[in-house]
Each structure stands twice: as C-alpha cells, then as structure tokens.
Amino acid sequence: MPLVVAIDGPAGSGKSSVSKAVAERLGFGYLDTGAGYRAFALHAINNPDIPLEELLKSFDYEISLDPQKAQVLVGGEDVTSEIRTQEVASRVSEFARKPRVRTLQHQDARSRVALCGLDGVVSEGRDLTTVVFVDAGVRILLTASEEVRLQRRSAEKTESTENLKARDASDSKVVEFMAPAEGVKLIDTSHLSFEESVEAVIAEIERSRA
Ligand code: DC
C-alpha cells in the first residue's frame, strides 16, 4: 500500500491547492475525492429522467492521480472543467448526501489508492480522515475561518458566497466535517500563506515518517 496522506476540510479551506502542491513536491499521486462526487452530480444532471439506481449502474468515470492534470472523465469524455461549473457546485451536495452514492465513492477511492502503484498518495475530501482512510499514515484537517474561506472563493471567482454558504450548510448534514477525529492533526490556514500551508502539511508528513 502507498503512504496515504488524508486531508479533509471544508470548501475554501485551501485543501485542493495545498494537497496538489504537496503531492507534486513529494512526487506522490493526488486524489481529489470531491471530483468523484462532482462527476456523479454531472452524470445525474445530464440524465435527469434516470432513477438513482440506474445512474449508479451506468456511472463510468476515471480520475487521474497525476497532480498536474487531475483529469476527470465521465463515459470517456473529459469533464475536468465541466465539473467546476456553478450548476454542478450548486447541486453536488444534494447527490453527495445519498448513502448509495457515498458508499460507491468510498469504495472507489480505496481501490484507486490501493491499485495505483505509487509510493504515496495525497487524498483530499471531507470524510477521509474519519471514514474512508481511518488508517492513513497521515491524517490532517485543514480549516480556515468562514471569512477567509469566502474571500478565497471570491478571489478564485469559482463560487458565489450564497452557494458556498448553502453548500456548507448542506454538507454539514452528512458527516461532522469540521470536528477532527482522534489522532487527526488540525491545521488552521486562516493566517497562513499558501506556501506556509504547504510547508505545514509537509512537516506533518515528515514527522510521521521520522
Ligand atoms: O471538495 P469539493 O468542493 O470539490 O467537493 C464537492 C462536494 O462533494 C462537496 O460539496 C461535498 C462532497 N464531498 C463529500 O461529501 N465527501 C468527500 N470526501 C468529498 C466531497
């Protein structure tokens, strides 16, 4: 098994950009588990008349573990940009709350990591430290104040304030994303620069290997 670095955090905590940078720096793979939920949401949006069970059966997707590409395919089609639209962002939580969708995503994340053949994988999401990779070599919860998270999202121009707040409220009904489980290192990035956040995560990985 590769060394699994499991990083959880809410939208706007910096977990995606930090996780990607850490993976690149260490030559590890990068698994964005949110992309799997977004890919499913896109599949459901594109097939509005198909029942959930059928959608789950016909859901064929791939996520590249290359941190520089982080490419996502649905039915063989590159949807890497499409899964970042406002429409997907506004509907993803609705699908991510469904237990069958979560079970599928959990299984897929575990098998992608187990079969990747790499030395390490930095995986990021919401419930990796608490559910999916509870035995990961490194478990981190990245947080940031709501104010900072909103500022970051508006600077990225990727998501409206209203949507981010609604998604936070909806997401928090699934699992307790914000409370660190035992043994999880809490890193608050509110007052850290991007580089400092990357260094803080790498320091934690090095501590675990020492
Ligand atoms: O990290 P993100 O914003 O791309 O995640 C998209 C959605 O997927 C998010 O609103 C909640 C859900 N998600 C989840 O429920 N569990 C995960 N491990 C990752 C994402």
PDB file of C-alpha atoms and ligand atoms in Angstrom:
ATOM      1  CA  MET A   1       0.000   0.000   0.000  1.00  0.00           C
ATOM      2  CA  PRO A   2       1.253   3.530  -0.729  1.00  0.00           C
ATOM      3  CA  LEU A   3       1.630   6.006   2.108  1.00  0.00           C
ATOM      4  CA  VAL A   4      -1.800   7.632   2.345  1.00  0.00           C
ATOM      5  CA  VAL A   5      -1.947  11.286   3.324  1.00  0.00           C
ATOM      6  CA  ALA A   6      -5.619  12.001   4.049  1.00  0.00           C
ATOM      7  CA  ILE A   7      -6.582  15.667   4.105  1.00  0.00           C
ATOM      8  CA  ASP A   8     -10.096  16.841   4.962  1.00  0.00           C
ATOM      9  CA  GLY A   9     -11.501  20.326   5.071  1.00  0.00           C
ATOM     10  CA  PRO A  10     -14.450  22.491   4.080  1.00  0.00           C
ATOM     11  CA  ALA A  11     -14.820  24.356   0.762  1.00  0.00           C
ATOM     12  CA  GLY A  12     -12.325  27.220   0.583  1.00  0.00           C
ATOM     13  CA  SER A  13     -10.004  25.830   3.267  1.00  0.00           C
ATOM     14  CA  GLY A  14      -7.242  25.594   0.661  1.00  0.00           C
ATOM     15  CA  LYS A  15      -7.180  21.806   0.734  1.00  0.00           C
ATOM     16  CA  SER A  16      -7.198  21.267  -3.039  1.00  0.00           C
ATOM     17  CA  SER A  17      -4.395  23.643  -3.962  1.00  0.00           C
ATOM     18  CA  VAL A  18      -2.337  22.677  -0.906  1.00  0.00           C
ATOM     19  CA  SER A  19      -2.841  18.920  -1.470  1.00  0.00           C
ATOM     20  CA  LYS A  20      -1.877  19.206  -5.123  1.00  0.00           C
ATOM     21  CA  ALA A  21       1.280  21.187  -4.308  1.00  0.00           C
ATOM     22  CA  VAL A  22       2.289  18.717  -1.592  1.00  0.00           C
ATOM     23  CA  ALA A  23       1.800  15.774  -3.984  1.00  0.00           C
ATOM     24  CA  GLU A  24       3.901  17.482  -6.666  1.00  0.00           C
ATOM     25  CA  ARG A  25       6.632  18.371  -4.193  1.00  0.00           C
ATOM     26  CA  LEU A  26       6.877  14.798  -2.882  1.00  0.00           C
ATOM     27  CA  GLY A  27       6.320  13.007  -6.195  1.00  0.00           C
ATOM     28  CA  PHE A  28       3.114  11.452  -4.839  1.00  0.00           C
ATOM     29  CA  GLY A  29      -0.216  10.868  -6.545  1.00  0.00           C
ATOM     30  CA  TYR A  30      -3.139  13.190  -5.864  1.00  0.00           C
ATOM     31  CA  LEU A  31      -6.719  12.044  -5.391  1.00  0.00           C
ATOM     32  CA  ASP A  32      -9.457  14.676  -5.307  1.00  0.00           C
ATOM     33  CA  THR A  33     -12.415  12.733  -3.900  1.00  0.00           C
ATOM     34  CA  GLY A  34     -14.725  15.754  -4.329  1.00  0.00           C
ATOM     35  CA  ALA A  35     -14.187  15.332  -8.087  1.00  0.00           C
ATOM     36  CA  GLY A  36     -15.841  11.895  -7.865  1.00  0.00           C
ATOM     37  CA  TYR A  37     -18.948  13.427  -6.234  1.00  0.00           C
ATOM     38  CA  ARG A  38     -18.939  16.246  -8.775  1.00  0.00           C
ATOM     39  CA  ALA A  39     -18.620  13.733 -11.629  1.00  0.00           C
ATOM     40  CA  PHE A  40     -21.625  11.820 -10.302  1.00  0.00           C
ATOM     41  CA  ALA A  41     -23.626  15.051  -9.951  1.00  0.00           C
ATOM     42  CA  LEU A  42     -22.813  15.910 -13.582  1.00  0.00           C
ATOM     43  CA  HIS A  43     -23.877  12.430 -14.712  1.00  0.00           C
ATOM     44  CA  ALA A  44     -27.184  12.871 -12.818  1.00  0.00           C
ATOM     45  CA  ILE A  45     -27.755  16.407 -14.164  1.00  0.00           C
ATOM     46  CA  ASN A  46     -27.155  15.188 -17.717  1.00  0.00           C
ATOM     47  CA  ASN A  47     -29.633  12.319 -17.229  1.00  0.00           C
ATOM     48  CA  PRO A  48     -32.496  13.945 -15.323  1.00  0.00           C
ATOM     49  CA  ASP A  49     -35.054  11.203 -16.010  1.00  0.00           C
ATOM     50  CA  ILE A  50     -32.986   8.233 -14.914  1.00  0.00           C
ATOM     51  CA  PRO A  51     -33.589   6.803 -11.389  1.00  0.00           C
ATOM     52  CA  LEU A  52     -30.696   6.809  -8.897  1.00  0.00           C
ATOM     53  CA  GLU A  53     -30.119   3.043  -9.042  1.00  0.00           C
ATOM     54  CA  GLU A  54     -29.753   3.211 -12.817  1.00  0.00           C
ATOM     55  CA  LEU A  55     -27.494   6.250 -12.599  1.00  0.00           C
ATOM     56  CA  LEU A  56     -25.216   4.380 -10.200  1.00  0.00           C
ATOM     57  CA  LYS A  57     -25.049   1.389 -12.536  1.00  0.00           C
ATOM     58  CA  SER A  58     -24.300   3.462 -15.634  1.00  0.00           C
ATOM     59  CA  PHE A  59     -21.776   5.745 -13.918  1.00  0.00           C
ATOM     60  CA  ASP A  60     -18.460   5.148 -15.647  1.00  0.00           C
ATOM     61  CA  TYR A  61     -15.719   7.571 -14.583  1.00  0.00           C
ATOM     62  CA  GLU A  62     -11.974   7.907 -14.207  1.00  0.00           C
ATOM     63  CA  ILE A  63      -9.875  10.255 -12.102  1.00  0.00           C
ATOM     64  CA  SER A  64      -6.224  10.743 -12.962  1.00  0.00           C
ATOM     65  CA  LEU A  65      -3.915  10.700  -9.933  1.00  0.00           C
ATOM     66  CA  ASP A  66      -1.405  12.942 -11.686  1.00  0.00           C
ATOM     67  CA  PRO A  67      -1.407  16.190  -9.629  1.00  0.00           C
ATOM     68  CA  GLN A  68      -0.572  18.269 -12.692  1.00  0.00           C
ATOM     69  CA  LYS A  69      -3.552  17.016 -14.661  1.00  0.00           C
ATOM     70  CA  ALA A  70      -6.106  15.769 -12.117  1.00  0.00           C
ATOM     71  CA  GLN A  71      -8.169  14.862 -15.165  1.00  0.00           C
ATOM     72  CA  VAL A  72     -11.708  13.557 -14.757  1.00  0.00           C
ATOM     73  CA  LEU A  73     -13.516  11.507 -17.391  1.00  0.00           C
ATOM     74  CA  VAL A  74     -17.181  10.524 -17.415  1.00  0.00           C
ATOM     75  CA  GLY A  75     -18.142   7.959 -20.035  1.00  0.00           C
ATOM     76  CA  GLY A  76     -14.731   8.541 -21.641  1.00  0.00           C
ATOM     77  CA  GLU A  77     -15.346  12.281 -22.045  1.00  0.00           C
ATOM     78  CA  ASP A  78     -13.051  14.841 -20.420  1.00  0.00           C
ATOM     79  CA  VAL A  79     -15.190  16.755 -17.898  1.00  0.00           C
ATOM     80  CA  THR A  80     -12.327  18.250 -15.843  1.00  0.00           C
ATOM     81  CA  SER A  81     -13.639  21.815 -16.328  1.00  0.00           C
ATOM     82  CA  GLU A  82     -17.328  20.968 -16.544  1.00  0.00           C
ATOM     83  CA  ILE A  83     -17.450  19.572 -13.003  1.00  0.00           C
ATOM     84  CA  ARG A  84     -16.348  23.021 -11.695  1.00  0.00           C
ATOM     85  CA  THR A  85     -19.351  24.952 -13.048  1.00  0.00           C
ATOM     86  CA  GLN A  86     -21.768  26.805 -10.757  1.00  0.00           C
ATOM     87  CA  GLU A  87     -24.512  24.378 -11.769  1.00  0.00           C
ATOM     88  CA  VAL A  88     -22.553  21.364 -10.532  1.00  0.00           C
ATOM     89  CA  ALA A  89     -21.404  23.242  -7.409  1.00  0.00           C
ATOM     90  CA  SER A  90     -24.987  24.136  -6.585  1.00  0.00           C
ATOM     91  CA  ARG A  91     -26.280  20.561  -6.947  1.00  0.00           C
ATOM     92  CA  VAL A  92     -23.386  18.322  -5.865  1.00  0.00           C
ATOM     93  CA  SER A  93     -24.282  18.268  -2.180  1.00  0.00           C
ATOM     94  CA  GLU A  94     -27.808  17.014  -2.961  1.00  0.00           C
ATOM     95  CA  PHE A  95     -26.285  13.871  -4.526  1.00  0.00           C
ATOM     96  CA  ALA A  96     -23.339  13.592  -2.117  1.00  0.00           C
ATOM     97  CA  ARG A  97     -25.843  13.180   0.743  1.00  0.00           C
ATOM     98  CA  LYS A  98     -27.220   9.947  -0.706  1.00  0.00           C
ATOM     99  CA  PRO A  99     -25.814   6.917   1.144  1.00  0.00           C
ATOM    100  CA  ARG A 100     -25.539   4.772  -2.035  1.00  0.00           C
ATOM    101  CA  VAL A 101     -23.506   7.494  -3.725  1.00  0.00           C
ATOM    102  CA  ARG A 102     -21.235   7.783  -0.699  1.00  0.00           C
ATOM    103  CA  THR A 103     -20.665   4.029  -0.469  1.00  0.00           C
ATOM    104  CA  LEU A 104     -19.675   3.879  -4.136  1.00  0.00           C
ATOM    105  CA  GLN A 105     -17.298   6.829  -3.762  1.00  0.00           C
ATOM    106  CA  HIS A 106     -15.712   5.318  -0.646  1.00  0.00           C
ATOM    107  CA  GLN A 107     -15.061   2.005  -2.404  1.00  0.00           C
ATOM    108  CA  ASP A 108     -13.696   3.705  -5.495  1.00  0.00           C
ATOM    109  CA  ALA A 109     -11.348   5.963  -3.529  1.00  0.00           C
ATOM    110  CA  ARG A 110      -9.940   2.984  -1.609  1.00  0.00           C
ATOM    111  CA  SER A 111      -9.390   0.883  -4.713  1.00  0.00           C
ATOM    112  CA  ARG A 112      -7.859   3.722  -6.738  1.00  0.00           C
ATOM    113  CA  VAL A 113      -5.308   4.256  -3.972  1.00  0.00           C
ATOM    114  CA  ALA A 114      -4.650   0.544  -3.383  1.00  0.00           C
ATOM    115  CA  LEU A 115      -4.048  -0.138  -7.083  1.00  0.00           C
ATOM    116  CA  CYS A 116      -2.095   2.993  -8.060  1.00  0.00           C
ATOM    117  CA  GLY A 117       1.383   1.501  -7.641  1.00  0.00           C
ATOM    118  CA  LEU A 118       2.825   4.785  -6.301  1.00  0.00           C
ATOM    119  CA  ASP A 119       4.894   5.397  -3.133  1.00  0.00           C
ATOM    120  CA  GLY A 120       2.328   7.792  -1.740  1.00  0.00           C
ATOM    121  CA  VAL A 121      -0.993   9.474  -2.462  1.00  0.00           C
ATOM    122  CA  VAL A 122      -2.276  12.760  -1.098  1.00  0.00           C
ATOM    123  CA  SER A 123      -6.045  12.392  -0.992  1.00  0.00           C
ATOM    124  CA  GLU A 124      -8.381  15.215  -0.135  1.00  0.00           C
ATOM    125  CA  GLY A 125     -12.051  15.377   0.773  1.00  0.00           C
ATOM    126  CA  ARG A 126     -14.443  15.648   3.705  1.00  0.00           C
ATOM    127  CA  ASP A 127     -14.586  12.272   5.375  1.00  0.00           C
ATOM    128  CA  LEU A 128     -11.240  10.705   4.525  1.00  0.00           C
ATOM    129  CA  THR A 129      -9.736  11.006   7.999  1.00  0.00           C
ATOM    130  CA  THR A 130     -12.963   9.874   9.679  1.00  0.00           C
ATOM    131  CA  VAL A 131     -14.395   7.196   7.350  1.00  0.00           C
ATOM    132  CA  VAL A 132     -12.521   6.353   4.151  1.00  0.00           C
ATOM    133  CA  PHE A 133      -8.872   6.200   5.233  1.00  0.00           C
ATOM    134  CA  VAL A 134      -9.061   5.916   9.013  1.00  0.00           C
ATOM    135  CA  ASP A 135      -5.755   4.004   8.991  1.00  0.00           C
ATOM    136  CA  ALA A 136      -3.928   6.529   6.782  1.00  0.00           C
ATOM    137  CA  GLY A 137      -0.283   7.182   7.690  1.00  0.00           C
ATOM    138  CA  VAL A 138      -1.023  10.897   7.932  1.00  0.00           C
ATOM    139  CA  ARG A 139      -4.410  12.447   8.723  1.00  0.00           C
ATOM    140  CA  ILE A 140      -4.933  16.189   8.595  1.00  0.00           C
ATOM    141  CA  LEU A 141      -7.920  18.514   8.945  1.00  0.00           C
ATOM    142  CA  LEU A 142      -7.321  21.840   7.197  1.00  0.00           C
ATOM    143  CA  THR A 143      -9.602  24.602   8.393  1.00  0.00           C
ATOM    144  CA  ALA A 144      -9.970  28.329   7.876  1.00  0.00           C
ATOM    145  CA  SER A 145     -12.439  30.861   9.237  1.00  0.00           C
ATOM    146  CA  GLU A 146     -15.602  31.363   7.197  1.00  0.00           C
ATOM    147  CA  GLU A 147     -14.488  34.911   6.368  1.00  0.00           C
ATOM    148  CA  VAL A 148     -11.187  33.704   4.908  1.00  0.00           C
ATOM    149  CA  ARG A 149     -12.861  30.853   3.007  1.00  0.00           C
ATOM    150  CA  LEU A 150     -15.332  33.258   1.405  1.00  0.00           C
ATOM    151  CA  GLN A 151     -12.536  35.653   0.479  1.00  0.00           C
ATOM    152  CA  ARG A 152     -10.560  32.859  -1.170  1.00  0.00           C
ATOM    153  CA  ARG A 153     -13.527  31.614  -3.174  1.00  0.00           C
ATOM    154  CA  SER A 154     -14.401  35.101  -4.374  1.00  0.00           C
ATOM    155  CA  ALA A 155     -10.766  35.746  -5.358  1.00  0.00           C
ATOM    156  CA  GLU A 156     -10.840  32.491  -7.364  1.00  0.00           C
ATOM    157  CA  LYS A 157     -14.210  33.569  -8.842  1.00  0.00           C
ATOM    158  CA  THR A 158     -15.238  29.929  -8.731  1.00  0.00           C
ATOM    159  CA  GLU A 159     -18.247  30.068  -6.432  1.00  0.00           C
ATOM    160  CA  SER A 160     -20.685  32.669  -5.146  1.00  0.00           C
ATOM    161  CA  THR A 161     -20.900  33.498  -1.437  1.00  0.00           C
ATOM    162  CA  GLU A 162     -24.518  32.309  -1.333  1.00  0.00           C
ATOM    163  CA  ASN A 163     -23.639  28.987  -2.911  1.00  0.00           C
ATOM    164  CA  LEU A 164     -20.656  28.370  -0.644  1.00  0.00           C
ATOM    165  CA  LYS A 165     -22.763  29.070   2.455  1.00  0.00           C
ATOM    166  CA  ALA A 166     -25.619  26.876   1.227  1.00  0.00           C
ATOM    167  CA  ARG A 167     -23.194  24.070   0.369  1.00  0.00           C
ATOM    168  CA  ASP A 168     -21.518  24.297   3.778  1.00  0.00           C
ATOM    169  CA  ALA A 169     -24.926  24.027   5.465  1.00  0.00           C
ATOM    170  CA  SER A 170     -25.951  21.101   3.270  1.00  0.00           C
ATOM    171  CA  ASP A 171     -22.604  19.291   3.533  1.00  0.00           C
ATOM    172  CA  SER A 172     -22.566  19.523   7.307  1.00  0.00           C
ATOM    173  CA  LYS A 173     -25.694  17.324   7.426  1.00  0.00           C
ATOM    174  CA  VAL A 174     -23.738  14.354   6.037  1.00  0.00           C
ATOM    175  CA  VAL A 175     -20.899  13.918   8.463  1.00  0.00           C
ATOM    176  CA  GLU A 176     -19.238  16.106  11.014  1.00  0.00           C
ATOM    177  CA  PHE A 177     -16.687  17.563   8.629  1.00  0.00           C
ATOM    178  CA  MET A 178     -15.314  20.220  10.947  1.00  0.00           C
ATOM    179  CA  ALA A 179     -14.557  18.214  14.087  1.00  0.00           C
ATOM    180  CA  PRO A 180     -11.234  16.404  13.981  1.00  0.00           C
ATOM    181  CA  ALA A 181     -11.379  12.708  14.876  1.00  0.00           C
ATOM    182  CA  GLU A 182      -8.839  11.409  17.388  1.00  0.00           C
ATOM    183  CA  GLY A 183      -5.287  11.424  16.065  1.00  0.00           C
ATOM    184  CA  VAL A 184      -6.073  13.937  13.303  1.00  0.00           C
ATOM    185  CA  LYS A 185      -3.757  16.932  13.060  1.00  0.00           C
ATOM    186  CA  LEU A 186      -5.670  20.212  12.877  1.00  0.00           C
ATOM    187  CA  ILE A 187      -4.049  22.908  10.724  1.00  0.00           C
ATOM    188  CA  ASP A 188      -5.796  26.288  10.646  1.00  0.00           C
ATOM    189  CA  THR A 189      -4.751  28.104   7.460  1.00  0.00           C
ATOM    190  CA  SER A 190      -6.643  31.351   8.217  1.00  0.00           C
ATOM    191  CA  HIS A 191      -3.410  33.204   8.905  1.00  0.00           C
ATOM    192  CA  LEU A 192      -1.046  31.109   6.793  1.00  0.00           C
ATOM    193  CA  SER A 193       0.104  31.927   3.271  1.00  0.00           C
ATOM    194  CA  PHE A 194      -0.250  29.240   0.625  1.00  0.00           C
ATOM    195  CA  GLU A 195       3.450  28.370   0.934  1.00  0.00           C
ATOM    196  CA  GLU A 196       3.217  28.187   4.737  1.00  0.00           C
ATOM    197  CA  SER A 197       0.230  25.855   4.462  1.00  0.00           C
ATOM    198  CA  VAL A 198       2.151  23.559   2.098  1.00  0.00           C
ATOM    199  CA  GLU A 199       5.133  23.570   4.478  1.00  0.00           C
ATOM    200  CA  ALA A 200       2.898  22.784   7.460  1.00  0.00           C
ATOM    201  CA  VAL A 201       1.482  19.709   5.695  1.00  0.00           C
ATOM    202  CA  ILE A 202       4.913  18.513   4.557  1.00  0.00           C
ATOM    203  CA  ALA A 203       6.244  18.963   8.106  1.00  0.00           C
ATOM    204  CA  GLU A 204       3.414  16.752   9.370  1.00  0.00           C
ATOM    205  CA  ILE A 205       4.228  14.070   6.776  1.00  0.00           C
ATOM    206  CA  GLU A 206       7.901  14.182   7.732  1.00  0.00           C
ATOM    207  CA  ARG A 207       7.006  13.887  11.414  1.00  0.00           C
ATOM    208  CA  SER A 208       5.006  10.756  10.691  1.00  0.00           C
ATOM    209  CA  ARG A 209       7.904   9.183   8.786  1.00  0.00           C
ATOM    210  CA  ALA A 210      10.566  10.030  11.380  1.00  0.00           C
TER     211      ALA A 210
HETATM  212  O1   DC B   1     -14.172  19.353  -2.392  1.00  0.00           O
HETATM  213  P1   DC B   1     -15.279  19.742  -3.359  1.00  0.00           P
HETATM  214  O2   DC B   1     -15.823  21.126  -3.114  1.00  0.00           O
HETATM  215  O3   DC B   1     -14.915  19.548  -4.790  1.00  0.00           O
HETATM  216  O4   DC B   1     -16.457  18.697  -3.054  1.00  0.00           O
HETATM  217  C1   DC B   1     -17.653  18.680  -3.788  1.00  0.00           C
HETATM  218  C2   DC B   1     -18.761  18.092  -2.934  1.00  0.00           C
HETATM  219  O5   DC B   1     -18.550  16.710  -2.720  1.00  0.00           O
HETATM  220  C3   DC B   1     -18.893  18.735  -1.556  1.00  0.00           C
HETATM  221  O6   DC B   1     -19.910  19.710  -1.562  1.00  0.00           O
HETATM  222  C4   DC B   1     -19.182  17.601  -0.622  1.00  0.00           C
HETATM  223  C5   DC B   1     -18.873  16.348  -1.387  1.00  0.00           C
HETATM  224  N1   DC B   1     -17.773  15.562  -0.827  1.00  0.00           N
HETATM  225  C6   DC B   1     -18.073  14.636   0.137  1.00  0.00           C
HETATM  226  O7   DC B   1     -19.233  14.572   0.557  1.00  0.00           O
HETATM  227  N2   DC B   1     -17.098  13.830   0.632  1.00  0.00           N
HETATM  228  C7   DC B   1     -15.836  13.917   0.175  1.00  0.00           C
HETATM  229  N3   DC B   1     -14.890  13.098   0.661  1.00  0.00           N
HETATM  230  C8   DC B   1     -15.500  14.883  -0.802  1.00  0.00           C
HETATM  231  C9   DC B   1     -16.503  15.701  -1.281  1.00  0.00           C
END
